[in-house]
PDB file of C-alpha atoms in Angstrom:
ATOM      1  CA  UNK A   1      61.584  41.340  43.907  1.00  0.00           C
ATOM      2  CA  UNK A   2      59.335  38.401  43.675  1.00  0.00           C
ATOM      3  CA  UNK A   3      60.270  34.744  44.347  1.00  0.00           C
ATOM      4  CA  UNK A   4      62.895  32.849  41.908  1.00  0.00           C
ATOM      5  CA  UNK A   5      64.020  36.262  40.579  1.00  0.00           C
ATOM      6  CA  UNK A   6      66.953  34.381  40.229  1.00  0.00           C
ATOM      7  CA  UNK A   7      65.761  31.459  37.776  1.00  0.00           C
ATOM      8  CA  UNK A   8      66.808  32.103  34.138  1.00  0.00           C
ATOM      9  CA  UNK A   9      64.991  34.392  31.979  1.00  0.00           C
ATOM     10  CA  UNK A  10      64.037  31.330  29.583  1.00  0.00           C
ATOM     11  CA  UNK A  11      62.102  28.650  32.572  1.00  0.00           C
ATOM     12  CA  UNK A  12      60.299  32.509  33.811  1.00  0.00           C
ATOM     13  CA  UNK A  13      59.025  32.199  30.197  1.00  0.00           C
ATOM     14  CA  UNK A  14      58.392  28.973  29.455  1.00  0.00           C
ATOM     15  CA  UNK A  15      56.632  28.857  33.038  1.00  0.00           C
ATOM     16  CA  UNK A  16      54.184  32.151  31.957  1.00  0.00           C
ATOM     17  CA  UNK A  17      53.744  30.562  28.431  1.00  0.00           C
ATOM     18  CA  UNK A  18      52.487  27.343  29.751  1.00  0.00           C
ATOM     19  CA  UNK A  19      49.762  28.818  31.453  1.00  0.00           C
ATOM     20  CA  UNK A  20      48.444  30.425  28.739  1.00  0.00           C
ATOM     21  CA  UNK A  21      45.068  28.407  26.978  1.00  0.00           C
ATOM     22  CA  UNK A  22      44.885  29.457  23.753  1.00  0.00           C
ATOM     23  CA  UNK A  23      47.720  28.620  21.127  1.00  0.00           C
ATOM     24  CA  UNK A  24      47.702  32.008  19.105  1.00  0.00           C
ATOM     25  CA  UNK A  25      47.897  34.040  22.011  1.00  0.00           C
ATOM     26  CA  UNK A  26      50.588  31.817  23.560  1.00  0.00           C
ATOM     27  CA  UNK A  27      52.144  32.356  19.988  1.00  0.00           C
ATOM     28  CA  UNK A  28      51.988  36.097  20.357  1.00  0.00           C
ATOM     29  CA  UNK A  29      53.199  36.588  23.775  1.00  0.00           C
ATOM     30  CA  UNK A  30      56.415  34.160  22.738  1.00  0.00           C
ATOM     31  CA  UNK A  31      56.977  36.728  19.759  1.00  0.00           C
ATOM     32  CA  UNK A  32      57.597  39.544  21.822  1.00  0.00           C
ATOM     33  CA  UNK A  33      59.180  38.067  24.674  1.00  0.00           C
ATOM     34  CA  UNK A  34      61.617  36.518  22.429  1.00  0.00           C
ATOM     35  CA  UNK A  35      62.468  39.920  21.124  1.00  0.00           C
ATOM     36  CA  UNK A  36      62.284  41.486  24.482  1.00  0.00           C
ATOM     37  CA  UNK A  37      65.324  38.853  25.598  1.00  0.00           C
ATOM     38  CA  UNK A  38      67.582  38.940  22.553  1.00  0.00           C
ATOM     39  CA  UNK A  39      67.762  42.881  22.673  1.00  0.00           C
ATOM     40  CA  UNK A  40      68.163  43.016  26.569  1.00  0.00           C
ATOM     41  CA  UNK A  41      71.002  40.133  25.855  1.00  0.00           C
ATOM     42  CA  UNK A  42      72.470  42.728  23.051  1.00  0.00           C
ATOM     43  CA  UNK A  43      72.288  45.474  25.901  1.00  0.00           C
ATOM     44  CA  UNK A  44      73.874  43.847  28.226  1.00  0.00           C
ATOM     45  CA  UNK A  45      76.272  42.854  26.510  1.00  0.00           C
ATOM     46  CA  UNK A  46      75.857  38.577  27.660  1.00  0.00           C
ATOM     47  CA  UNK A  47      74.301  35.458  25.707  1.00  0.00           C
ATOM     48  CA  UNK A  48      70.492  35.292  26.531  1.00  0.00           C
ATOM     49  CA  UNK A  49      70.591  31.973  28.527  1.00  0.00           C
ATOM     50  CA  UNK A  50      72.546  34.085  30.591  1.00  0.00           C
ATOM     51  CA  UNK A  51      69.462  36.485  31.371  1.00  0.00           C
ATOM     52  CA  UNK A  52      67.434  35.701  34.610  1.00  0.00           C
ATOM     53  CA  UNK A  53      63.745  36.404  35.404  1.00  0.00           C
ATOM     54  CA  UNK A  54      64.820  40.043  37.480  1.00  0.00           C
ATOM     55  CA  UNK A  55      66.160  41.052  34.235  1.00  0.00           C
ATOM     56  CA  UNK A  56      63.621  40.604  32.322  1.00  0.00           C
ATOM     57  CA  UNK A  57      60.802  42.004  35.343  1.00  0.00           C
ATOM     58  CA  UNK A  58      63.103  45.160  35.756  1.00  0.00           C
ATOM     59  CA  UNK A  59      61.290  48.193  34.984  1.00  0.00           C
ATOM     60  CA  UNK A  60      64.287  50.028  33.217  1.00  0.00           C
ATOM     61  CA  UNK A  61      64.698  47.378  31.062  1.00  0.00           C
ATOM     62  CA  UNK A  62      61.323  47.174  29.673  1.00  0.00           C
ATOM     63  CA  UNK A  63      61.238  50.550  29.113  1.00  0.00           C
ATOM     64  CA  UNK A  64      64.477  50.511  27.427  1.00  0.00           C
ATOM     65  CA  UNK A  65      62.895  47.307  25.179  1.00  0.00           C
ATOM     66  CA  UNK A  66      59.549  49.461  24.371  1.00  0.00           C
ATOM     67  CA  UNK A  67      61.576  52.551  23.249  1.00  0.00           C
ATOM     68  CA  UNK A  68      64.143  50.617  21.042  1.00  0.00           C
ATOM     69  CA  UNK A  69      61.013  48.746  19.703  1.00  0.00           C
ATOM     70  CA  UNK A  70      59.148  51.562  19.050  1.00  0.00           C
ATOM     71  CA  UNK A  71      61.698  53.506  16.926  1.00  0.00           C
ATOM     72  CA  UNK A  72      62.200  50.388  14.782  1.00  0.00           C
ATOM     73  CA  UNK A  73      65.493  48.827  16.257  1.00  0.00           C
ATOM     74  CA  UNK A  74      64.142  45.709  17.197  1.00  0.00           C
ATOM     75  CA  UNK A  75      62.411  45.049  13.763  1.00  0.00           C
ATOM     76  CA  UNK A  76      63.556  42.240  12.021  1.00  0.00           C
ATOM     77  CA  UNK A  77      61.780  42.643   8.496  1.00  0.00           C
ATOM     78  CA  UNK A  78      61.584  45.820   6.320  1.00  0.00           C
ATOM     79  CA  UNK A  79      58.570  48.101   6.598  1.00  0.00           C
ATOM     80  CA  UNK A  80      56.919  50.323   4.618  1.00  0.00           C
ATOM     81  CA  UNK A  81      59.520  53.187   5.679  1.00  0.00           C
ATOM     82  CA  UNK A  82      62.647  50.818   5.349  1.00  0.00           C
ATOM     83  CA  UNK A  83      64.689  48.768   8.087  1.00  0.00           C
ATOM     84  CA  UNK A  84      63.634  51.110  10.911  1.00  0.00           C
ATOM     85  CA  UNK A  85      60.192  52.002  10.466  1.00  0.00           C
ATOM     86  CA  UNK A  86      59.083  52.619  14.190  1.00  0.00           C
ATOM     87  CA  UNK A  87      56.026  50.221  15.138  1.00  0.00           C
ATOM     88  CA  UNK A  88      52.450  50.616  14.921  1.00  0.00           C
ATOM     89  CA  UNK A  89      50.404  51.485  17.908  1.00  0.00           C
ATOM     90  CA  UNK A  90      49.083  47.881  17.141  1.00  0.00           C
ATOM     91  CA  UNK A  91      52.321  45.952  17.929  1.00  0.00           C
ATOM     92  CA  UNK A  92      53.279  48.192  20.651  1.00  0.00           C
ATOM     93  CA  UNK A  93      50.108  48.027  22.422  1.00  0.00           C
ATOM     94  CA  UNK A  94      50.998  43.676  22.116  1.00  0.00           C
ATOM     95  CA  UNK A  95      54.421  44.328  23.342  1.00  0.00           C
ATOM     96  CA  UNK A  96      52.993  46.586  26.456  1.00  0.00           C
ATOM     97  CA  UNK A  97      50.285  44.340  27.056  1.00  0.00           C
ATOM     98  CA  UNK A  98      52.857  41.214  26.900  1.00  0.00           C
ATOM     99  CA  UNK A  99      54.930  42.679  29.813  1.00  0.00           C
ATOM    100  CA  UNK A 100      51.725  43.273  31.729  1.00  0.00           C
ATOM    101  CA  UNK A 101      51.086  40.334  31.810  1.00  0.00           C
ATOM    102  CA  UNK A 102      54.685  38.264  32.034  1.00  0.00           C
ATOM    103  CA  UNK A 103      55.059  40.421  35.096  1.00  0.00           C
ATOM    104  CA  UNK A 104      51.663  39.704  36.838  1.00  0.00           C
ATOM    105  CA  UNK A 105      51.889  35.834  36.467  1.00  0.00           C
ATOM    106  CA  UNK A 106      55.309  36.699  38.071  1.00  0.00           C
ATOM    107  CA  UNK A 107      54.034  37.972  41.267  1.00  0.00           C
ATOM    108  CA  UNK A 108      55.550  41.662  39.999  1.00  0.00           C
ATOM    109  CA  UNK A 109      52.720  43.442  38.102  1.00  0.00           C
ATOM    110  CA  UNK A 110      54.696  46.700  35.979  1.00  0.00           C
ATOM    111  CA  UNK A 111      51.320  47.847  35.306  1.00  0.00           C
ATOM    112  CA  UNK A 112      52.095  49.685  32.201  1.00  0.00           C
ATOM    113  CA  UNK A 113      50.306  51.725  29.892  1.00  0.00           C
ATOM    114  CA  UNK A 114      49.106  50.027  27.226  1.00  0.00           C
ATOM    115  CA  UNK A 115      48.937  52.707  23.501  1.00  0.00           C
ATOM    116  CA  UNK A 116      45.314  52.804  22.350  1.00  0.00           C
ATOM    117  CA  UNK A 117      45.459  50.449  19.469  1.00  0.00           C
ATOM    118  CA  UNK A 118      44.517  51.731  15.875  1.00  0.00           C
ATOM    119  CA  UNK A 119      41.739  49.783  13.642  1.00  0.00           C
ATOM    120  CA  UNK A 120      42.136  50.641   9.882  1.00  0.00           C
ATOM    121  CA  UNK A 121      38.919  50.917   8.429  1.00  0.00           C
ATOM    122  CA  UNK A 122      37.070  48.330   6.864  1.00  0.00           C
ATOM    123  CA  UNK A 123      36.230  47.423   3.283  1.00  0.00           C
ATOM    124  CA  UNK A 124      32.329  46.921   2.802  1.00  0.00           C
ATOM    125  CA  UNK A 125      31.918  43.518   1.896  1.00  0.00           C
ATOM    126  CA  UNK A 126      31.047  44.542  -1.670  1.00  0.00           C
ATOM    127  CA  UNK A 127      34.217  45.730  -1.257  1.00  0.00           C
ATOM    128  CA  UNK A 128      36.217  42.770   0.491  1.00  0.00           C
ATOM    129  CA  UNK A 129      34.538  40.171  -2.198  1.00  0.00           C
ATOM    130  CA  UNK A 130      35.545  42.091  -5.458  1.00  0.00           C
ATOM    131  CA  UNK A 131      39.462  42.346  -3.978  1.00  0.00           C
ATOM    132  CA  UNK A 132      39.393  38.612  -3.115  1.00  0.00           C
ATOM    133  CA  UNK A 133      37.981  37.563  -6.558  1.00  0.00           C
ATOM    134  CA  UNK A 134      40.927  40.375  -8.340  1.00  0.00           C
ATOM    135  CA  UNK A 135      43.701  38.932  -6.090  1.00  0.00           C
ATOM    136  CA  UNK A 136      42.660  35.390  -6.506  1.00  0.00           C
ATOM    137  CA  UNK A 137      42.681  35.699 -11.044  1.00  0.00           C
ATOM    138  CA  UNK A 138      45.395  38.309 -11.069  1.00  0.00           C
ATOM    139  CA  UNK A 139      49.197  37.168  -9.647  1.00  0.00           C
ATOM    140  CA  UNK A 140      51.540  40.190  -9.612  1.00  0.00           C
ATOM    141  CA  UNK A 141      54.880  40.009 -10.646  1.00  0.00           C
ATOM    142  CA  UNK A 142      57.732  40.383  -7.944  1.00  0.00           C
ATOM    143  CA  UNK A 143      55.946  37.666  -5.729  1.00  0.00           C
ATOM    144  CA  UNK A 144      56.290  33.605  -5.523  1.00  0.00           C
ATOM    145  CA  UNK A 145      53.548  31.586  -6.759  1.00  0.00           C
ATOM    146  CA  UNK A 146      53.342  29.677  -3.691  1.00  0.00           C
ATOM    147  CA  UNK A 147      53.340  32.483  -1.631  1.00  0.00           C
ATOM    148  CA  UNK A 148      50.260  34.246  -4.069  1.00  0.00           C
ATOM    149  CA  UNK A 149      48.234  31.416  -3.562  1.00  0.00           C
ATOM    150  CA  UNK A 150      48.922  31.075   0.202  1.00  0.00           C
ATOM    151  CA  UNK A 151      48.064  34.955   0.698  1.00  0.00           C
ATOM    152  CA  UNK A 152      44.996  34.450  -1.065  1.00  0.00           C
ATOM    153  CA  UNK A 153      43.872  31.771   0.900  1.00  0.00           C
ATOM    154  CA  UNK A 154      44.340  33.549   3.768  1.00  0.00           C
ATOM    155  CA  UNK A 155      42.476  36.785   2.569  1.00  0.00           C
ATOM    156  CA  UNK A 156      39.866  34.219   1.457  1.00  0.00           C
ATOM    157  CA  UNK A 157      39.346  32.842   4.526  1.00  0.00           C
ATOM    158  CA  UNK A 158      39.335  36.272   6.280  1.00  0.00           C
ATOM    159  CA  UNK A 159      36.433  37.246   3.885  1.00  0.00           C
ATOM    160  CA  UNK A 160      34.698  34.476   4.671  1.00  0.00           C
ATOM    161  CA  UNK A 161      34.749  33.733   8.465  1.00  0.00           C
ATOM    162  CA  UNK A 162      35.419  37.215   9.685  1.00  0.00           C
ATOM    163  CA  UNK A 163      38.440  36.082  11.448  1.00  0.00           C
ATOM    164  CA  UNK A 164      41.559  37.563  11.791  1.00  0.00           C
ATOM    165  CA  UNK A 165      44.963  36.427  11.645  1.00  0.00           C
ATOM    166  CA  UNK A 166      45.269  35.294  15.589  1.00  0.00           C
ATOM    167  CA  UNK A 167      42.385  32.572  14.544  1.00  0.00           C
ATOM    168  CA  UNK A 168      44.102  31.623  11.429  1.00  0.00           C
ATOM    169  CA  UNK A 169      47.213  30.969  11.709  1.00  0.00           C
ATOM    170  CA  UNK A 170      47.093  28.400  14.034  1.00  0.00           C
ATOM    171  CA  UNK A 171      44.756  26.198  12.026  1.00  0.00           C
ATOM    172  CA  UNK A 172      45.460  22.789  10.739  1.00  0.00           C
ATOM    173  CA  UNK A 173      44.148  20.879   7.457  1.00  0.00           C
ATOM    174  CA  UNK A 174      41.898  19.130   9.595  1.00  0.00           C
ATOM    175  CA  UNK A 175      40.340  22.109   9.839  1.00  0.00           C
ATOM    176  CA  UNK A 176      38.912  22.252   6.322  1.00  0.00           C
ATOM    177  CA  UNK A 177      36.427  20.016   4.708  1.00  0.00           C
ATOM    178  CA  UNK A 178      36.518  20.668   0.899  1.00  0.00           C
ATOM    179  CA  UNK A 179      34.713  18.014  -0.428  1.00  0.00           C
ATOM    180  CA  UNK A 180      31.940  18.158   0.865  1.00  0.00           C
ATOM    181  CA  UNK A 181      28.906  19.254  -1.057  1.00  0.00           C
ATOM    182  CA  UNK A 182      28.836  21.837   1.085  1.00  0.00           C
ATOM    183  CA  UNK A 183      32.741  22.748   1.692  1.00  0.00           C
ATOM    184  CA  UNK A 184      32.959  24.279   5.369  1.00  0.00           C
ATOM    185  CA  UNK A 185      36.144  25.747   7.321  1.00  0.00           C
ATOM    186  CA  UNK A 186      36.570  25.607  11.309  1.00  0.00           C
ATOM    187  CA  UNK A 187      37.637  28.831  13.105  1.00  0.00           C
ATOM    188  CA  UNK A 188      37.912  28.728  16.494  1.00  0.00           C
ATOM    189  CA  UNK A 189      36.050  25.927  17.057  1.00  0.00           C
ATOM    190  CA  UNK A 190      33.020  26.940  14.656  1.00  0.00           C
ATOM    191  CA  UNK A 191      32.379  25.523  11.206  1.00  0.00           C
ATOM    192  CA  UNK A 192      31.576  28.016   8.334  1.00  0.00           C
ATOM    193  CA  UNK A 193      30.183  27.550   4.771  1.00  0.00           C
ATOM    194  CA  UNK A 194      32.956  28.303   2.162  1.00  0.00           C
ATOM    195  CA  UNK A 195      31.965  30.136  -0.968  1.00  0.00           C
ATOM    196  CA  UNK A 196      33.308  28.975  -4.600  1.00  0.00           C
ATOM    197  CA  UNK A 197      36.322  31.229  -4.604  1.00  0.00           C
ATOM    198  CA  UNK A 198      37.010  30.423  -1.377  1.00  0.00           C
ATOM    199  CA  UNK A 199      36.962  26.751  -1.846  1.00  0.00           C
ATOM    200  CA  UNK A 200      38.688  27.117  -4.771  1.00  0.00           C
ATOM    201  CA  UNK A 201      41.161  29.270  -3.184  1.00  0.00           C
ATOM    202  CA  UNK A 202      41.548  26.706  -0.496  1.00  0.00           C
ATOM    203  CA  UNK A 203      42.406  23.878  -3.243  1.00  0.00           C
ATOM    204  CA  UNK A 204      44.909  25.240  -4.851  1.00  0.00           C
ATOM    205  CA  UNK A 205      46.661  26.144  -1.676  1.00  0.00           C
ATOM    206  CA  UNK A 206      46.936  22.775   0.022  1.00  0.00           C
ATOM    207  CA  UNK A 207      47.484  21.472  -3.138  1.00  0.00           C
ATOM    208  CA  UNK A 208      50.803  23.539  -3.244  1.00  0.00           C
ATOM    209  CA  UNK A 209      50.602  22.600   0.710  1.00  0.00           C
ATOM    210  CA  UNK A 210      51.033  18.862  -0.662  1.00  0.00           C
ATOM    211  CA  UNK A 211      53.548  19.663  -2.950  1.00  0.00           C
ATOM    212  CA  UNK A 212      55.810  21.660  -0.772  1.00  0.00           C
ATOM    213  CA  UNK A 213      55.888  19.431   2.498  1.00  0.00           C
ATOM    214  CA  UNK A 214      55.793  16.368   0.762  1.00  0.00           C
ATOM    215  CA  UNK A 215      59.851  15.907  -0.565  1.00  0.00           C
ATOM    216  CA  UNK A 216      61.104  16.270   3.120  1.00  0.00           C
ATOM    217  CA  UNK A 217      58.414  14.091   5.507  1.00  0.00           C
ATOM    218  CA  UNK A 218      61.455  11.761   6.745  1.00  0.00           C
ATOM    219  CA  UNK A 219      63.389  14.849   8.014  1.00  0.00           C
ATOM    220  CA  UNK A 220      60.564  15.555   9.705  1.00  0.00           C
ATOM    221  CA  UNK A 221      60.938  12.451  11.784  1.00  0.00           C
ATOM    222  CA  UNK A 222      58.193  11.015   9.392  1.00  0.00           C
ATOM    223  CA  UNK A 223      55.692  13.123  10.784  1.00  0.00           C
ATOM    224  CA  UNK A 224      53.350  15.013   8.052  1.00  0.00           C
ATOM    225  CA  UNK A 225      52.650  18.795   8.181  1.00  0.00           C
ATOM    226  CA  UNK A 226      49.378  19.145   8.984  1.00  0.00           C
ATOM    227  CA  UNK A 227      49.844  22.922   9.848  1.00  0.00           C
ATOM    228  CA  UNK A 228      47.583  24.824   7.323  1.00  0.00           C
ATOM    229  CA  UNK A 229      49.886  27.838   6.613  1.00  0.00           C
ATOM    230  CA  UNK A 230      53.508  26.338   5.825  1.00  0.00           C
ATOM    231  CA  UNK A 231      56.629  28.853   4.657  1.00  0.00           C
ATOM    232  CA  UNK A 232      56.777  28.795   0.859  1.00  0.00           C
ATOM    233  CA  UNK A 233      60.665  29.198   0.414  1.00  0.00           C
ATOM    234  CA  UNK A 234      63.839  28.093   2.216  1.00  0.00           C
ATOM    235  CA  UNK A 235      64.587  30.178   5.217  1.00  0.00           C
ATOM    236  CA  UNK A 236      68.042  31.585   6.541  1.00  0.00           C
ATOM    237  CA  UNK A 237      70.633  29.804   7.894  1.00  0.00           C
ATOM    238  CA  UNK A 238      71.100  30.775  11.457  1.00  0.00           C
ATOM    239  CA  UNK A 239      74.138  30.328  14.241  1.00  0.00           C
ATOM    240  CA  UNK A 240      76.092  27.838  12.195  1.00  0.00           C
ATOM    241  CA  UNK A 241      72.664  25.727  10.817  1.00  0.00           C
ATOM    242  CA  UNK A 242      71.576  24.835   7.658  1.00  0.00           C
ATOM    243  CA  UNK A 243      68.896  26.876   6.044  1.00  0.00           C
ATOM    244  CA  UNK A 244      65.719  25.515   6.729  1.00  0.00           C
ATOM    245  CA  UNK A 245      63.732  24.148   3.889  1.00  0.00           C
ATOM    246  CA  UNK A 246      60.394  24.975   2.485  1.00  0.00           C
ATOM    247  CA  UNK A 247      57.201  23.677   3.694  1.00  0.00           C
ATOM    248  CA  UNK A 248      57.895  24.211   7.380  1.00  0.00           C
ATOM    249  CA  UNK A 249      55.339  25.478   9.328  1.00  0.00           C
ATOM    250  CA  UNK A 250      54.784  29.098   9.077  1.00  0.00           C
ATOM    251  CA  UNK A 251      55.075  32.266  11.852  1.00  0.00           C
ATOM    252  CA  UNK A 252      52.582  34.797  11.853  1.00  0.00           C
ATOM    253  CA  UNK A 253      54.836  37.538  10.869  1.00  0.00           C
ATOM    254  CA  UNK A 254      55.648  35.519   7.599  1.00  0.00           C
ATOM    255  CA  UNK A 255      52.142  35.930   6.673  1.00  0.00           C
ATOM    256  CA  UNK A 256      51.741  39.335   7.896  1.00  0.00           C
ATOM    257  CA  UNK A 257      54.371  40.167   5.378  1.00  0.00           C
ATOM    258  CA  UNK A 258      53.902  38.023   2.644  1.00  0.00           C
ATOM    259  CA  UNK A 259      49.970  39.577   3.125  1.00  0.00           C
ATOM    260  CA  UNK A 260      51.510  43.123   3.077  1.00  0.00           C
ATOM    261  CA  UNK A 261      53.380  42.790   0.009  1.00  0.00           C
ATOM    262  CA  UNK A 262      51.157  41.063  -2.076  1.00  0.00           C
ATOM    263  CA  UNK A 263      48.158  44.172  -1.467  1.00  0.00           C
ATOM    264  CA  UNK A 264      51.171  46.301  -1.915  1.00  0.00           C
ATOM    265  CA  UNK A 265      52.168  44.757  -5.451  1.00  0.00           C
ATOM    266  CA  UNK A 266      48.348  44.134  -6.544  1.00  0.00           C
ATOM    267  CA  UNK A 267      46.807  46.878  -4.923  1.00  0.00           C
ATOM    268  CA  UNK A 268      49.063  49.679  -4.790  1.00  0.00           C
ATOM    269  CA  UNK A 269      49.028  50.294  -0.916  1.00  0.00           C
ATOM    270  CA  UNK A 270      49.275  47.862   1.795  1.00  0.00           C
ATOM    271  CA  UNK A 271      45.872  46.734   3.039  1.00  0.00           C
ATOM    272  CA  UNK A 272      45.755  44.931   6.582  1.00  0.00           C
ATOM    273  CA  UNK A 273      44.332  41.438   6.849  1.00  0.00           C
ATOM    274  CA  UNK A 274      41.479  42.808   9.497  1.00  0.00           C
ATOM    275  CA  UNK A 275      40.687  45.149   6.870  1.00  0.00           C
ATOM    276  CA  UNK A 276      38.882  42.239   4.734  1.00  0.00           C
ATOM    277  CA  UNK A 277      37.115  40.967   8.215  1.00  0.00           C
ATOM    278  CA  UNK A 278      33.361  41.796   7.971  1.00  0.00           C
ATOM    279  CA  UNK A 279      33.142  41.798  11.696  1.00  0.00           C
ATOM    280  CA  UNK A 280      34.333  44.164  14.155  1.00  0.00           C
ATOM    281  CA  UNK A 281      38.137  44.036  15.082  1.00  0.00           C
ATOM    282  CA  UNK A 282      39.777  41.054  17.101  1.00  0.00           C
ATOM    283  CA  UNK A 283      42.468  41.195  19.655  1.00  0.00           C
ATOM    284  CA  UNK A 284      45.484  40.469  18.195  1.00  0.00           C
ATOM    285  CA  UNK A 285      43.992  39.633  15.216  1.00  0.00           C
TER     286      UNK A 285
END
């Protein structure tokens, strides 16, 4: 085994996340290792800060953690196919590529397969632009109001920038300029022109942005939100804590599912967020 096998699970982690540039792959990589711990922890049968970095680099393990994950046991939201719908080749092919990588910065590559991901195919951008103009008029019922007009503005950007979600979700409301005469959006560093129902998509989103992180700044250790994507409802209360209120800022797989259901509820089958993207598939996005 490598040096400091014996250090906890949670400084081997923080140590490979820390050398890791870009925010929404550090994100991603912190998903999936934070699954990977809590269902080794259930396995073996101990509290996670009990885990060490061998655990977590032992072969038998992972493999254990990419099986469970594949059949659905380590899902935490519904899918399509209920509680346990096994993964996509997508997520697994994060998960595999995670470990790869957690491992090599560890000086104990696993050098694992990683599944071939899948790419859904692509609206044509006649295609992408009357969806975003049906879903922006139209909200269906069965879905928050706040969350509609977040989703949208996430498809809107999508349509607009070609960027997936790995690009936007970490952006910030620094990163749009709607008043402008021209109103722009920065992506990864590059400004694009927004069209009208993007901008106005945009407006009425941090608008509701305003309106849902404004009543709890001073809990916040009067710091404002300036995340752009913020949760739209209270969360769960977790190990003894108070729920968490509204206007927090938001984890990718909130969007991916609030994204899922509202194509599911407006559209009648659940279109991906990549699928709106006029340019060729990201990774991770």
């Amino acid at each position: 085994m490598p040096e400091n096998s014996s250090r906890s699970a949670r400084t081997a982690v923080v140590a490979f996340l820390s050398a890791i540039p870009g925010e929404a792959t550090r994100s991603l990589r912190r998903t999936y290792l934070q699954e990977y711990a809590a269902h080794l922890a259930t396995l073996k049968d101990c509290p996670e800060a009990a885990l060490t970095q061998a655990d977590l680099l032992d072969p038998a393990h992972a493999a254990a953690w990419l099986d469970a994950a594949a059949r659905g046991e380590t899902r935490r939201r519904t899918g399509l196919r209920g509680p346990r719908t096994p993964a996509s080749a997508n997520s697994m092919a994060a998960r595999t590529t995670t470990l790869n990588t957690f491992s090599a910065h560890h000086g104990h590559p696993l050098a694992l397969t990683v599944p071939k991901p899948e790419f859904a195919p692509r609206l044509t951008p006649e295609e992408a632009h009357r969806t975003l103009r049906l879903l922006t008029a139209h909200q269906p019922d069965g879905i928050l109001t706040a969350t509609w007009e977040r989703t949208v503005a996430l498809i809107a950007l999508a349509v607009t920038t070609g960027h997936g979600l790995a690009h936007l979700q970490p952006m910030t409301l620094d990163d749009l300029q709607l008043d402008r005469p021209l109103p722009r959006a920065r992506v990864s560093r590059t400004w694009h022109p927004l069209d009208t129902v993007t901008r106005g998509a945009l407006t009425r989103w941090t608008g509701t942005h305003h309106a849902l992180t404004a009543g709890h700044l001073k809990a916040l250790h009067g710091g404002d939100v300036h995340q752009l994507w913020v949760t739209t409802a209270p969360g769960r209360p977790r190990q003894g804590r108070d729920a968490p209120p509204a206007g927090l800022p938001a984890a990718r797989r909130t969007l991916e599912a609030a994204h899922r259901r509202l194509t599911t509820l407006a559209l009648g089958t659940p279109l991906l967020l990549e699928q709106f993207c006029p340019a060729e598939p990201e990774n991770g996005a």
